[in-house]
Short mmCIF file of C-alpha atoms and ligand atoms in Angstrom, two decimals:
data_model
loop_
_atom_site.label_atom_id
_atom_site.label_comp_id
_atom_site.label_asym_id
_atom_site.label_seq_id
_atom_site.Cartn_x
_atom_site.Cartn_y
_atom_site.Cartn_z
CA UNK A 1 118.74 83.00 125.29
CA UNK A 2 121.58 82.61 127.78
CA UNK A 3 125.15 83.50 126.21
CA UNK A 4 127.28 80.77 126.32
CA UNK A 5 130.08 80.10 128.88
CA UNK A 6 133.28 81.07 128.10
CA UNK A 7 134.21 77.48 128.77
CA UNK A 8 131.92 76.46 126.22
CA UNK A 9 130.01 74.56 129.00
CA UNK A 10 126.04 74.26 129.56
CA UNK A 11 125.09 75.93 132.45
CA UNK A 12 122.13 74.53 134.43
CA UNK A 13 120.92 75.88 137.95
CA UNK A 14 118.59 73.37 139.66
CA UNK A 15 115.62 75.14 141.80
CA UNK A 16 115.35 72.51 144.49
CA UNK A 17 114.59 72.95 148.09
CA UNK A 18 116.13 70.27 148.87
CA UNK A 19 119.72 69.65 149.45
CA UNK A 20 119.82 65.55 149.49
CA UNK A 21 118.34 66.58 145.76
CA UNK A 22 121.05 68.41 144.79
CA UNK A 23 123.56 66.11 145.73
CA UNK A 24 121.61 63.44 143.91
CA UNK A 25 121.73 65.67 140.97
CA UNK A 26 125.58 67.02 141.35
CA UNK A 27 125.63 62.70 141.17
CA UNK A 28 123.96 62.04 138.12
CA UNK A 29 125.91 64.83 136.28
CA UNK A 30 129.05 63.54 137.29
CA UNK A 31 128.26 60.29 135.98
CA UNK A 32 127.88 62.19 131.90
CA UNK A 33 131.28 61.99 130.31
CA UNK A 34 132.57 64.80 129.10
CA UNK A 35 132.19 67.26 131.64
CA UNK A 36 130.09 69.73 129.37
CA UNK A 37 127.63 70.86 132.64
CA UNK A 38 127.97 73.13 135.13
CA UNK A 39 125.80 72.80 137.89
CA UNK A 40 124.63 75.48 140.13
CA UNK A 41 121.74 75.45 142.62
CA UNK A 42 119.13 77.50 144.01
CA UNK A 43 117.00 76.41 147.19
CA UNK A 44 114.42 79.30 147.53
CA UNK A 45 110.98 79.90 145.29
CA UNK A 46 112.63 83.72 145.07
CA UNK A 47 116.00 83.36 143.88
CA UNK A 48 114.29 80.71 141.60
CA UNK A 49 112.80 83.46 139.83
CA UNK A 50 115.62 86.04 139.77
CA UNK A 51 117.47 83.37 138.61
CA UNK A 52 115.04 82.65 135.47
CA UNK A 53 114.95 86.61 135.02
CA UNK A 54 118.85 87.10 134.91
CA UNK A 55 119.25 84.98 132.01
CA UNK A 56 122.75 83.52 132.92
CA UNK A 57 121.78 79.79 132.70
CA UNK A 58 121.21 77.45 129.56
CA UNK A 59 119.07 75.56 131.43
CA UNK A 60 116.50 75.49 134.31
CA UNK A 61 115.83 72.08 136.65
CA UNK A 62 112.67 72.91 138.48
CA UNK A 63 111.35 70.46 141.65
CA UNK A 64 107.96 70.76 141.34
CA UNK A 65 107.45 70.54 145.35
CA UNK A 66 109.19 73.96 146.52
CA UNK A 67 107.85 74.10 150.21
CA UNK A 68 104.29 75.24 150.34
CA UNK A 69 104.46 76.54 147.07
CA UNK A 70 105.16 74.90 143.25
CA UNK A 71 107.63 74.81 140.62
CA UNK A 72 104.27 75.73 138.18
CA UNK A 73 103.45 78.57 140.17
CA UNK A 74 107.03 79.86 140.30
CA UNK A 75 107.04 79.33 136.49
CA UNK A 76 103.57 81.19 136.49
CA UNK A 77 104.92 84.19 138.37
CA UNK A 78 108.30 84.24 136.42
CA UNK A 79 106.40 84.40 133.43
CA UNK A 80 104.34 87.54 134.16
CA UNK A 81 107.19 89.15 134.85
CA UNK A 82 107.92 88.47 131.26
CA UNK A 83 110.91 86.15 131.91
CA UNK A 84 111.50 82.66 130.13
CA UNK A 85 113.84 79.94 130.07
CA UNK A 86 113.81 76.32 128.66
CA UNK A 87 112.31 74.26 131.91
CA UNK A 88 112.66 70.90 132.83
CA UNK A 89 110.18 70.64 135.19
CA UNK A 90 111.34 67.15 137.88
CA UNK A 91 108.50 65.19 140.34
CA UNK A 92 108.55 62.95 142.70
CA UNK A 93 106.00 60.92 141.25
CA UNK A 94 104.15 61.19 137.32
CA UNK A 95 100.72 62.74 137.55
CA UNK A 96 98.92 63.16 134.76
CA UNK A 97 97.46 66.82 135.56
CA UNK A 98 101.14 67.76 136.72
CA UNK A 99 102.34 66.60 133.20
CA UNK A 100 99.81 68.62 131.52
CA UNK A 101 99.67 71.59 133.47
CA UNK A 102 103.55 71.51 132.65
CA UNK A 103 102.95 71.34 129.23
CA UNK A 104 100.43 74.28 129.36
CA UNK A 105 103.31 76.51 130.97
CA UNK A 106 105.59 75.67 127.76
CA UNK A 107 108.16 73.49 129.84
CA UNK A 108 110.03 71.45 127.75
CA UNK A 109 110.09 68.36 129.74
CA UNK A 110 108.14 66.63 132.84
CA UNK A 111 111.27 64.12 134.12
CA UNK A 112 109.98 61.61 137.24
CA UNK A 113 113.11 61.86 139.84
CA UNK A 114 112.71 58.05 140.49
CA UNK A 115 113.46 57.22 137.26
CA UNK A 116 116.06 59.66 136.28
CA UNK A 117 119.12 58.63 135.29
CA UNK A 118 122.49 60.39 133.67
CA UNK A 119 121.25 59.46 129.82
CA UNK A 120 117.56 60.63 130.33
CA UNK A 121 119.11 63.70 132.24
CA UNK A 122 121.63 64.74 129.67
CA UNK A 123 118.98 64.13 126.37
CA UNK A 124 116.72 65.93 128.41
CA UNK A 125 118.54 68.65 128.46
CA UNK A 126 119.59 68.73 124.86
CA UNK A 127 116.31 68.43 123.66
CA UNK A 128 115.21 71.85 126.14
CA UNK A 129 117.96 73.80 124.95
CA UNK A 130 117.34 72.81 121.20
CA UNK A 131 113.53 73.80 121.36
CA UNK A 132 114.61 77.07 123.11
CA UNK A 133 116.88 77.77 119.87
CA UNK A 134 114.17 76.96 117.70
CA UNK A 135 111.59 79.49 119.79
CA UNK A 136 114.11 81.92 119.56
CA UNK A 137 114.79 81.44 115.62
CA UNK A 138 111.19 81.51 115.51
CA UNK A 139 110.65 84.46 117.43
CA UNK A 140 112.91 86.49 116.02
CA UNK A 141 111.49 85.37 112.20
CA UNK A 142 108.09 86.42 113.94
CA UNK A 143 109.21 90.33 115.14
CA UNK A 144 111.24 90.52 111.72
CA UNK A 145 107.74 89.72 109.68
CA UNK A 146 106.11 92.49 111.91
CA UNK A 147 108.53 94.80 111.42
CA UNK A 148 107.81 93.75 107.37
CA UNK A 149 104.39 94.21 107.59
CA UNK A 150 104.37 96.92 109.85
CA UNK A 151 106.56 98.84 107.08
CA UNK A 152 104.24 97.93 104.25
CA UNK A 153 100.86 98.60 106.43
CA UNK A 154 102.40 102.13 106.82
CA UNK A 155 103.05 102.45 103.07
CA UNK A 156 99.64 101.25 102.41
CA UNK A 157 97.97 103.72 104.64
CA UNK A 158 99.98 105.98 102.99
CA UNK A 159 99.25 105.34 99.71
CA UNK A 160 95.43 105.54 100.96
CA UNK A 161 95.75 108.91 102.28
CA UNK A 162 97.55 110.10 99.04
CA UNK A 163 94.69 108.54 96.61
CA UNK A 164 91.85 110.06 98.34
CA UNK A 165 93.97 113.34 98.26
CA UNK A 166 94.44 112.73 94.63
CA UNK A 167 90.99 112.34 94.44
CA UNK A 168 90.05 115.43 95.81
CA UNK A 169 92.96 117.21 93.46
CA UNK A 170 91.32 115.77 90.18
CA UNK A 171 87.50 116.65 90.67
CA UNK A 172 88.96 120.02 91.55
CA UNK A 173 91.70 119.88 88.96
CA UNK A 174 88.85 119.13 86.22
CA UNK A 175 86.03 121.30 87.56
CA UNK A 176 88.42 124.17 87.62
CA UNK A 177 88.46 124.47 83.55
CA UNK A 178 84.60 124.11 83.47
CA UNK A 179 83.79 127.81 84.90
CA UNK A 180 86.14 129.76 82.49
CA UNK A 181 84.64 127.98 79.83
CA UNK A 182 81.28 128.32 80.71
CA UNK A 183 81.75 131.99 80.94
CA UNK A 184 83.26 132.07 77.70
CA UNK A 185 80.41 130.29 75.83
CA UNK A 186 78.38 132.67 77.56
CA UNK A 187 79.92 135.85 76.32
CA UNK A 188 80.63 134.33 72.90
CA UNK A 189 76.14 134.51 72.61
CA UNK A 190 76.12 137.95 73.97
CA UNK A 191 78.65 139.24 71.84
CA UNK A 192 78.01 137.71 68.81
CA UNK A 193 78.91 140.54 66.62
CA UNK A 194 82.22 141.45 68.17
CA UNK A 195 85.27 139.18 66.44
CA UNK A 196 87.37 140.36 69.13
CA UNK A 197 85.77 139.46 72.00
CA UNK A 198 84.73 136.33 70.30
CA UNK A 199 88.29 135.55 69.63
CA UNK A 200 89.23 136.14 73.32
CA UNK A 201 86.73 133.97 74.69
CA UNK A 202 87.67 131.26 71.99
CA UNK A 203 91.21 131.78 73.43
CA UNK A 204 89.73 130.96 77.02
CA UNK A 205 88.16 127.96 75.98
CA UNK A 206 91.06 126.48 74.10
CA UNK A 207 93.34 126.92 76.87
CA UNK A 208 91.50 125.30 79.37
CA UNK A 209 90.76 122.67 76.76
CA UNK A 210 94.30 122.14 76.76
CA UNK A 211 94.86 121.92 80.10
CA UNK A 212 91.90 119.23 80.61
CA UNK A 213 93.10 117.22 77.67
CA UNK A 214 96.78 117.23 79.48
CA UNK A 215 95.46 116.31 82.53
CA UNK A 216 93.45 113.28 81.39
CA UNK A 217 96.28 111.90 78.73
CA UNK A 218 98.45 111.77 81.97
CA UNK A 219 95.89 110.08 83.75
CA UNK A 220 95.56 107.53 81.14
CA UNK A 221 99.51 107.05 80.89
CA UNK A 222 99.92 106.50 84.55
CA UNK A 223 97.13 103.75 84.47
CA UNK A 224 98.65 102.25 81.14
CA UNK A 225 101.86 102.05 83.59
CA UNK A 226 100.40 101.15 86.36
CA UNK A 227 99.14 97.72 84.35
CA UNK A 228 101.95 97.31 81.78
CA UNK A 229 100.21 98.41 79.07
CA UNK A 230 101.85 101.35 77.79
CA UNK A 231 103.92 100.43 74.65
CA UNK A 232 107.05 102.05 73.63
CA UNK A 233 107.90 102.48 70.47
CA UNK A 234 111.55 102.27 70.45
CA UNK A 235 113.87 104.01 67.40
CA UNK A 236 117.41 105.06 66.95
CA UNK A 237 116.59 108.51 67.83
CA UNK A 238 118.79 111.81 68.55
CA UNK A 239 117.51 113.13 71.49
CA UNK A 240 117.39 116.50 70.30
CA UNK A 241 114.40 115.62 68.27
CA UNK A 242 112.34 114.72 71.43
CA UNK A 243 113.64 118.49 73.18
CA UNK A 244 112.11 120.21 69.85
CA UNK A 245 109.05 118.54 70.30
CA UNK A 246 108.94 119.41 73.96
CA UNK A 247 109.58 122.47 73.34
CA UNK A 248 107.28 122.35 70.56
CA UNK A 249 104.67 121.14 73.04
CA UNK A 250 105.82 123.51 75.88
CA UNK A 251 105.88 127.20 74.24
CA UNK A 252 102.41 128.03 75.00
CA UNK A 253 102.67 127.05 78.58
CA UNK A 254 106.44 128.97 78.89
CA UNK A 255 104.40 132.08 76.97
CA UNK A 256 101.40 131.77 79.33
CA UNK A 257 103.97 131.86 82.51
CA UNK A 258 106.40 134.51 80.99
CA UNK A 259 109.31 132.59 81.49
CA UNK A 260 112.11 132.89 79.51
CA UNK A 261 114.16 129.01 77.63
CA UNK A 262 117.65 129.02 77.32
CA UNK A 263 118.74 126.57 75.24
CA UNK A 264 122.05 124.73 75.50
CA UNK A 265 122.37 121.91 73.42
CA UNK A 266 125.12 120.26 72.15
CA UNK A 267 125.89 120.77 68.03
CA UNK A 268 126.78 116.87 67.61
CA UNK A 269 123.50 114.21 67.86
CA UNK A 270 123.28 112.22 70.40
CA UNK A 271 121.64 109.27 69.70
CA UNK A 272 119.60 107.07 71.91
CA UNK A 273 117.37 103.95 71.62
CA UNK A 274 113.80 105.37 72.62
CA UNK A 275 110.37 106.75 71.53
CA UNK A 276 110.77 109.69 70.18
CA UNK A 277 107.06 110.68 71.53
CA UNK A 278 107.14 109.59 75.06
CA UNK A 279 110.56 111.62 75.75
CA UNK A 280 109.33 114.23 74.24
CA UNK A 281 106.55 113.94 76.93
CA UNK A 282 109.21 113.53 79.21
CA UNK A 283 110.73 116.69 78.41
CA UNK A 284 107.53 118.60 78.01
CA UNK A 285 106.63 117.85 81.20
CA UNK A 286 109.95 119.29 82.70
CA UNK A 287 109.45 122.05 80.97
CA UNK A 288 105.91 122.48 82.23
CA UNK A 289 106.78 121.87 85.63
CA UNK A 290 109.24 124.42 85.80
CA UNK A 291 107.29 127.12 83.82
CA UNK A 292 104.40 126.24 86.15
CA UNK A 293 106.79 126.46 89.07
CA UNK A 294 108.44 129.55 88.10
CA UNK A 295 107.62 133.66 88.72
CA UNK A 296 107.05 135.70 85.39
CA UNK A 297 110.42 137.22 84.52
CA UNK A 298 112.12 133.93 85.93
CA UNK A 299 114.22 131.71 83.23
CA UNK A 300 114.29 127.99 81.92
CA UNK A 301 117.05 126.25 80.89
CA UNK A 302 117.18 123.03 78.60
CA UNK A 303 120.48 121.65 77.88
CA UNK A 304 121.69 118.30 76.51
CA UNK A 305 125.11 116.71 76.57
CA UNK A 306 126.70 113.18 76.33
CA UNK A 307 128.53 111.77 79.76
CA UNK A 308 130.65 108.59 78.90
CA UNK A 309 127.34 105.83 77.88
CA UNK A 310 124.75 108.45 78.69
CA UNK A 311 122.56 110.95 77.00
CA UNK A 312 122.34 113.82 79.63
CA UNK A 313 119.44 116.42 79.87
CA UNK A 314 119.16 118.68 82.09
CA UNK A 315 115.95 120.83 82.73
CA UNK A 316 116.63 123.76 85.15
CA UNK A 317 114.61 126.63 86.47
CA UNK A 318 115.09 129.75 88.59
CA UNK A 319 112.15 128.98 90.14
CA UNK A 320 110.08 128.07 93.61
CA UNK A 321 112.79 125.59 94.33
CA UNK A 322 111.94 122.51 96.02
CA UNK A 323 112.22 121.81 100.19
CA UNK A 324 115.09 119.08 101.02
CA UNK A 325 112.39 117.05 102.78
CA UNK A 326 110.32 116.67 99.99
CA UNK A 327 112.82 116.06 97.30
CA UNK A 328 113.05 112.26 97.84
CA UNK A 329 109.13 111.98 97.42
CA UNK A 330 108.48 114.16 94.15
CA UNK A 331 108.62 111.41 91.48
CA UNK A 332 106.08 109.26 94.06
CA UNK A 333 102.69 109.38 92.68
CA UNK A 334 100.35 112.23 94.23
CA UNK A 335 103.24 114.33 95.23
CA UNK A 336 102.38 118.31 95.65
CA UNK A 337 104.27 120.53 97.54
CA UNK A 338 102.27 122.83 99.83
CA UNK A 339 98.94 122.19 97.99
CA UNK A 340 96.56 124.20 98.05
CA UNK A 341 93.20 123.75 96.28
CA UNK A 342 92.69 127.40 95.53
CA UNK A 343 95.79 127.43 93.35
CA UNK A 344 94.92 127.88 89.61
CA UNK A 345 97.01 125.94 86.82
CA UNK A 346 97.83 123.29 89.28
CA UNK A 347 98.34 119.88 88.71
CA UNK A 348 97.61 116.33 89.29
CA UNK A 349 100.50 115.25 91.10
CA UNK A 350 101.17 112.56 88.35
CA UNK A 351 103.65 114.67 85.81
CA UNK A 352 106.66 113.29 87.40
CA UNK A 353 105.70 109.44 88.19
CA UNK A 354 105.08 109.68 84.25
CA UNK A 355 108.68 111.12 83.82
CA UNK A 356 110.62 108.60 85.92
CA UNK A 357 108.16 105.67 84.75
CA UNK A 358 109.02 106.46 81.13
CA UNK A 359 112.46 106.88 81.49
CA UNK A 360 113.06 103.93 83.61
CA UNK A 361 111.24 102.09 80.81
CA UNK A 362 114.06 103.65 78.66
CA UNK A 363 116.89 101.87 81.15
CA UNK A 364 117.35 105.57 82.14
CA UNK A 365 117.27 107.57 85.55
CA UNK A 366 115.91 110.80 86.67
CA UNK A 367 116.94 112.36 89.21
CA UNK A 368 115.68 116.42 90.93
CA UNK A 369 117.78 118.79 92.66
CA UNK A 370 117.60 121.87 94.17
CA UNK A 371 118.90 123.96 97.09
CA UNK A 372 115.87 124.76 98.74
CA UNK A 373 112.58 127.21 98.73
CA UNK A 374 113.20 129.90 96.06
CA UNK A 375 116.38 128.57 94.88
CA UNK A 376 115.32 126.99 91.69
CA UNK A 377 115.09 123.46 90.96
CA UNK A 378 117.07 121.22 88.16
CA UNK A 379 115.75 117.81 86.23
CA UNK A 380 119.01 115.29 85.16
CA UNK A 381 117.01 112.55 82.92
CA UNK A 382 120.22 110.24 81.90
CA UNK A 383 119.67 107.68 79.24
CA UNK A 384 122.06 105.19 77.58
CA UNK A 385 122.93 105.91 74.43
CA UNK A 386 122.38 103.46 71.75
CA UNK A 387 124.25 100.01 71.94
CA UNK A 388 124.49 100.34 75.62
CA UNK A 389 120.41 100.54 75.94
CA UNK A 390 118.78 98.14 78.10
CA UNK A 391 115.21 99.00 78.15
CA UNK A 392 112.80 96.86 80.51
CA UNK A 393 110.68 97.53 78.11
P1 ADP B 1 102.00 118.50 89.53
O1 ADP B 1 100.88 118.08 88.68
O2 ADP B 1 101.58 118.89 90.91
O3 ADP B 1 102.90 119.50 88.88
P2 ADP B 1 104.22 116.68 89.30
O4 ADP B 1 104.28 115.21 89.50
O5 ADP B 1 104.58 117.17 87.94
O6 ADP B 1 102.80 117.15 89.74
O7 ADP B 1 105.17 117.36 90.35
C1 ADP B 1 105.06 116.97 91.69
C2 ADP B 1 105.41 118.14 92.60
O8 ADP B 1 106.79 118.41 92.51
C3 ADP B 1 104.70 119.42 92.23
O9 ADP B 1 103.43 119.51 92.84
C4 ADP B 1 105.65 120.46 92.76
O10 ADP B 1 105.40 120.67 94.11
C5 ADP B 1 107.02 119.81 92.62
N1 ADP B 1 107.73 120.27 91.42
C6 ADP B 1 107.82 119.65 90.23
N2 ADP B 1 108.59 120.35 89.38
C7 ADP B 1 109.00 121.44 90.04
C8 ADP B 1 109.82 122.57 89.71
N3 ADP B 1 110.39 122.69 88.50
N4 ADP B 1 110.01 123.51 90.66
C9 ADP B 1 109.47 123.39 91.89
N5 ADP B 1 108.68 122.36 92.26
C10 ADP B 1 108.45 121.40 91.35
#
């Protein structure tokens, strides 16, 4: 749409070959009170066009006879050139296929020059230059919805691309277990007499048990989520209780990756409205993570402390480290950073959506850090401490 005068008047520009027209018109206009028009005029099919095209009038009256040529054919020509502008189309005389061919081309109104006079002119006019705002309102409502759905097509696709990943991480993911313990079984027959081999293989076996029983409780926590029906059992707890059972739950996997836990928690309870079991599954699976993400000889720290209303934990690592680009995604579902299928002791891509899920549930935030590849990363889970808990749960 035109921008207005800075007089504040309505400019209109009549395309008229014409000139006893125009004067007819300059007429009629000087016969509204008020003096809200200005009236400019064009004579040629051409500058009829550029005119439409610049954009600098409110208004456009178009003579439908322009010479050997047609105010609809100048509209049709201004319009593949992708320029618009309300239209009040003028004849000498009504004709039916005129006044529909008019409407067709989206002008606004068909006025019959015999009959014009100052009132029709200026409600004419008002009426084009409302139905413009409204296109434009419209419009723009239109390209913001686009945008919208554009934005959540892209997120679908996304999401698509990251399931069937997931997909392809899980039958791997649970397959991967299956040969180790296969082998095992079979050595356990061959060497039935030997307790130490027998041991070993029963070792074997109850590792990878362990890791396929982890693997599918997660699964069946982020579905619970997913449809609401995971149920917290909330408690005064101290939060320490949930980092011993984490750590509890963690120790074999810390052992198997030859990290080393610091612990650093604070000597005073803190004490926080939550279930005791899921934040120790929070924890655990920090503590997972960064074993899992951490070379042998590397080091784990756990430490808790209280920040004004919060419980603070912090789970850090001297590990892999996390790239700045992905940092923003890793709590998203089916997150993995440069996944490869090959890798043993991976993981579904799920451990953190169960963290921040959980927590969130608690009225808690998580949040990751870390200063890039092979500078370690760092968990902060805060949660409100008791009395200032809100849980959506
Ligand atoms: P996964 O099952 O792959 O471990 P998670 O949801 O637990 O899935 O973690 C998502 C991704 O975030 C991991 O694949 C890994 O790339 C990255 N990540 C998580 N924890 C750490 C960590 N302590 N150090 C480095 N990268 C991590």
């Amino acid at each position: 749409m035109a921008t207005p005068t800075s007089n504040g008047k309505i400019r209109v520009l009549l395309i008229d070959d014409d000139p006893d027209d125009h004067v007819l018109t300059r007429d009629l206009f000087s016969e509204i009170p008020g003096d809200k028009f200005e009236l400019a005029w064009v004579s040629d099919y051409e500058a009829g066009i550029e005119a439409i095209c610049a954009g600098e009038h409110d208004v456009f009256l178009l003579d439908y006879r322009l010479g050997e040529r047609t105010g609809l054919e100048l509209l049709a020509e201004a319009m593949q050139r992708t320029c618009h502008g309300p239209v009040i189309l003028l004849t000498g005389q009504s004709m039916l296929e005129i006044d529909m061919a008019a409407m067709e081309q989206g002008v606004a109104d068909y006025l019959e020059k015999g009959r014009l006079d100052a009132t029709i002119l200026e409600r004419s006019i008002r009426y084009a230059i409302q139905q413009a705002r409204y296109e434009a309102e419209l419009k723009k409502q239109v390209a913001a919805r686009t945008k919208d759905l554009e934005i959540a097509n892209a997120a679908l696709k996304d999401a698509d691309r990251r399931k069937n990943q997931f997909l392809a991480t899980l039958a791997h993911e649970l397959r991967n277990p299956l040969a180790p313990i296969r082998n095992a079984l079979q050595i356990m027959k061959i060497a039935k007499d030997n307790p130490t081999v027998i041991e070993q293989s029963r070792a074997i076996v109850e590792r990878q048990v362990r890791h396929m029983i982890r693997h599918i409780d997660d699964l069946l926590d982020i579905s619970r989520i997913t449809r609401g029906k995971l149920v917290l059992q909330f408690a005064s707890i101290d939060i320490h209780e949930a980092i011993a059972a984490a750590i509890e739950t963690s120790e074999p996997v810390l052992d198997e990756a030859q990290v080393t836990l610091e612990l650093h928690v604070s000597e005073e309870p803190i004490i926080v409205h939550g279930d005791r079991l899921r934040l120790g599954q929070v924890f655990a699976n920090l503590l997972n993570n960064a074993a899992k993400y951490t070379e042998p000889g590397g080091k784990v720290m756990i430490s808790s402390s209280q920040d004004g209303e919060h419980a603070v934990v912090h789970v850090k690592d001297t590990g892999l480290g996390i790239p700045a680009e992905v940092l923003p995604q890793v709590f998203k579902p089916f997150t993995q950073v440069n996944r490869t299928l090959s890798r043993s002791q991976g993981g579904l891509g799920i451990g953190l959506a169960l963290v921040e899920q959980i927590v969130q549930l608690h009225g808690g935030i998580v949040t990751a850090y870390s200063e890039g590849v092979g500078k370690g990363a760092e968990f902060i889970v805060r949660l409100p401490l008791e009395g200032d808990a809100n849980p959506e749960a």
